[in-house]
Amino acid sequence: MALVVSGVDILGYIAGAITTLTFLPQVLKTVREKSVKDISLMMFIIAAVNEILWIIYGAFRNDWVIILTNAVILCLSLTMIYLKFAYANKQSS
Amino acid sequence: MALVVSGVDILGYIAGAITTLTFLPQVLKTVREKSVKDISLMMFIIAAVNEILWIIYGAFRNDWVIILTNAVILCLSLTMIYLKFAYANKQSS
């Protein structure tokens, strides 16, 4: 097993870390503003199903980086789906 | 070079294809409704920068799957950034 970490590896880790947190600004904005009218529910349903596929893929590959990063994105996607329903009937001020 | 494609490989390709199109429902909804108030601009800026990092990573790895899938997501992210500015001052009906 190679333990040498190249600059390209580090770039991959940075990109992966950013990917994991992509949905966070949307979650924070929605929690703050309690308004979801313009948000696509379908986008986050697709994302959630997709993360489950990635987690299964990571499990088959025994790849904990894939499993854990996609588990974070799954949590954020499920949070957005919850918020979409929770605030569905509310008007923003 | 191994040409054997396993079921796990196929699962990875399916998951990757779905990932590529995750933002599409949001783009379609926004184009249709011309309302972006609830959309996080920061999310799509982070996504766009992140896709550029992934494309650079894919270029170093000479991995066209990474380059092309992230190029599609970059286009969808840039479209959302454009729509956010284009419809910023419009009220939805």
CSV table of N, CA and C in Angstrom, one decimal, chain A residues 11-12 14-15 18-19, chain B residues 44-60 66-67 69-75 77-78 81:
chain,number,residue,atom,x,y,z
A,11,LEU,N,-5.1,17.8,-3.9
A,11,LEU,CA,-6.2,18.5,-4.6
A,11,LEU,C,-7.5,17.8,-4.6
A,12,GLY,N,-7.4,16.4,-4.8
A,12,GLY,CA,-8.6,15.6,-4.7
A,12,GLY,C,-9.3,15.7,-3.3
A,14,ILE,N,-9.1,18.1,-1.2
A,14,ILE,CA,-9.7,19.4,-1.0
A,14,ILE,C,-11.0,19.5,-1.8
A,15,ALA,N,-11.0,19.1,-3.0
A,15,ALA,CA,-12.2,19.1,-3.8
A,15,ALA,C,-13.3,18.3,-3.2
A,18,ILE,N,-14.8,20.1,-0.2
A,18,ILE,CA,-15.7,21.2,-0.6
A,18,ILE,C,-17.0,20.6,-1.1
A,19,THR,N,-16.9,19.5,-1.9
A,19,THR,CA,-18.1,18.8,-2.4
A,19,THR,C,-19.1,18.5,-1.3
B,44,PHE,N,-24.1,27.7,-5.2
B,44,PHE,CA,-23.7,27.5,-6.6
B,44,PHE,C,-22.4,28.1,-6.9
B,45,ILE,N,-22.0,29.1,-6.2
B,45,ILE,CA,-20.6,29.6,-6.4
B,45,ILE,C,-19.6,28.6,-5.8
B,46,ILE,N,-19.9,28.0,-4.6
B,46,ILE,CA,-19.0,27.0,-4.1
B,46,ILE,C,-19.0,25.8,-5.1
B,47,ALA,N,-20.2,25.4,-5.6
B,47,ALA,CA,-20.2,24.3,-6.5
B,47,ALA,C,-19.4,24.5,-7.8
B,48,ALA,N,-19.5,25.7,-8.3
B,48,ALA,CA,-18.8,26.1,-9.5
B,48,ALA,C,-17.2,26.0,-9.3
B,49,VAL,N,-16.8,26.6,-8.2
B,49,VAL,CA,-15.4,26.6,-7.9
B,49,VAL,C,-14.9,25.2,-7.7
B,50,ASN,N,-15.7,24.4,-7.0
B,50,ASN,CA,-15.4,23.0,-6.7
B,50,ASN,C,-15.3,22.2,-8.0
B,51,GLU,N,-16.2,22.4,-9.0
B,51,GLU,CA,-16.2,21.7,-10.2
B,51,GLU,C,-14.9,22.0,-11.0
B,52,ILE,N,-14.5,23.3,-10.9
B,52,ILE,CA,-13.2,23.7,-11.6
B,52,ILE,C,-12.0,22.9,-10.9
B,53,LEU,N,-12.0,22.8,-9.6
B,53,LEU,CA,-11.0,22.0,-8.9
B,53,LEU,C,-11.1,20.5,-9.4
B,54,TRP,N,-12.3,20.0,-9.5
B,54,TRP,CA,-12.4,18.6,-10.0
B,54,TRP,C,-11.9,18.4,-11.4
B,55,ILE,N,-12.2,19.4,-12.2
B,55,ILE,CA,-11.8,19.3,-13.6
B,55,ILE,C,-10.2,19.4,-13.7
B,56,ILE,N,-9.6,20.2,-12.9
B,56,ILE,CA,-8.1,20.3,-12.8
B,56,ILE,C,-7.6,18.9,-12.3
B,57,TYR,N,-8.2,18.4,-11.3
B,57,TYR,CA,-7.9,17.1,-10.7
B,57,TYR,C,-8.0,16.0,-11.8
B,58,GLY,N,-9.1,16.0,-12.5
B,58,GLY,CA,-9.3,15.0,-13.6
B,58,GLY,C,-8.2,15.2,-14.7
B,59,ALA,N,-7.8,16.4,-15.0
B,59,ALA,CA,-6.8,16.7,-16.0
B,59,ALA,C,-5.5,16.1,-15.6
B,60,PHE,N,-5.1,16.3,-14.3
B,60,PHE,CA,-3.9,15.7,-13.8
B,60,PHE,C,-3.9,14.2,-13.8
B,66,ILE,N,-14.1,12.0,-15.0
B,66,ILE,CA,-14.1,13.1,-14.0
B,66,ILE,C,-14.2,14.5,-14.7
B,67,ILE,N,-13.4,14.7,-15.8
B,67,ILE,CA,-13.5,16.0,-16.5
B,67,ILE,C,-14.8,16.3,-17.1
B,69,THR,N,-17.9,14.8,-16.5
B,69,THR,CA,-19.1,14.9,-15.6
B,69,THR,C,-19.1,16.2,-14.9
B,70,ASN,N,-17.9,16.6,-14.4
B,70,ASN,CA,-17.8,17.9,-13.7
B,70,ASN,C,-18.0,19.1,-14.6
B,71,ALA,N,-17.7,18.9,-15.9
B,71,ALA,CA,-17.9,20.0,-16.8
B,71,ALA,C,-19.4,20.3,-17.0
B,72,VAL,N,-20.2,19.2,-17.0
B,72,VAL,CA,-21.6,19.3,-17.1
B,72,VAL,C,-22.2,20.0,-15.8
B,73,ILE,N,-21.7,19.6,-14.6
B,73,ILE,CA,-22.2,20.2,-13.4
B,73,ILE,C,-21.7,21.6,-13.3
B,74,LEU,N,-20.5,21.9,-13.8
B,74,LEU,CA,-20.1,23.3,-13.9
B,74,LEU,C,-21.0,24.2,-14.7
B,75,CYS,N,-21.4,23.7,-15.9
B,75,CYS,CA,-22.4,24.4,-16.7
B,75,CYS,C,-23.7,24.7,-16.0
B,77,SER,N,-24.2,24.8,-12.8
B,77,SER,CA,-23.9,25.7,-11.7
B,77,SER,C,-23.8,27.2,-12.2
B,78,LEU,N,-23.1,27.3,-13.3
B,78,LEU,CA,-22.9,28.7,-13.9
B,78,LEU,C,-24.3,29.2,-14.3
B,81,ILE,N,-26.1,30.5,-11.3
B,81,ILE,CA,-25.5,31.8,-10.9
B,81,ILE,C,-26.0,32.9,-11.8
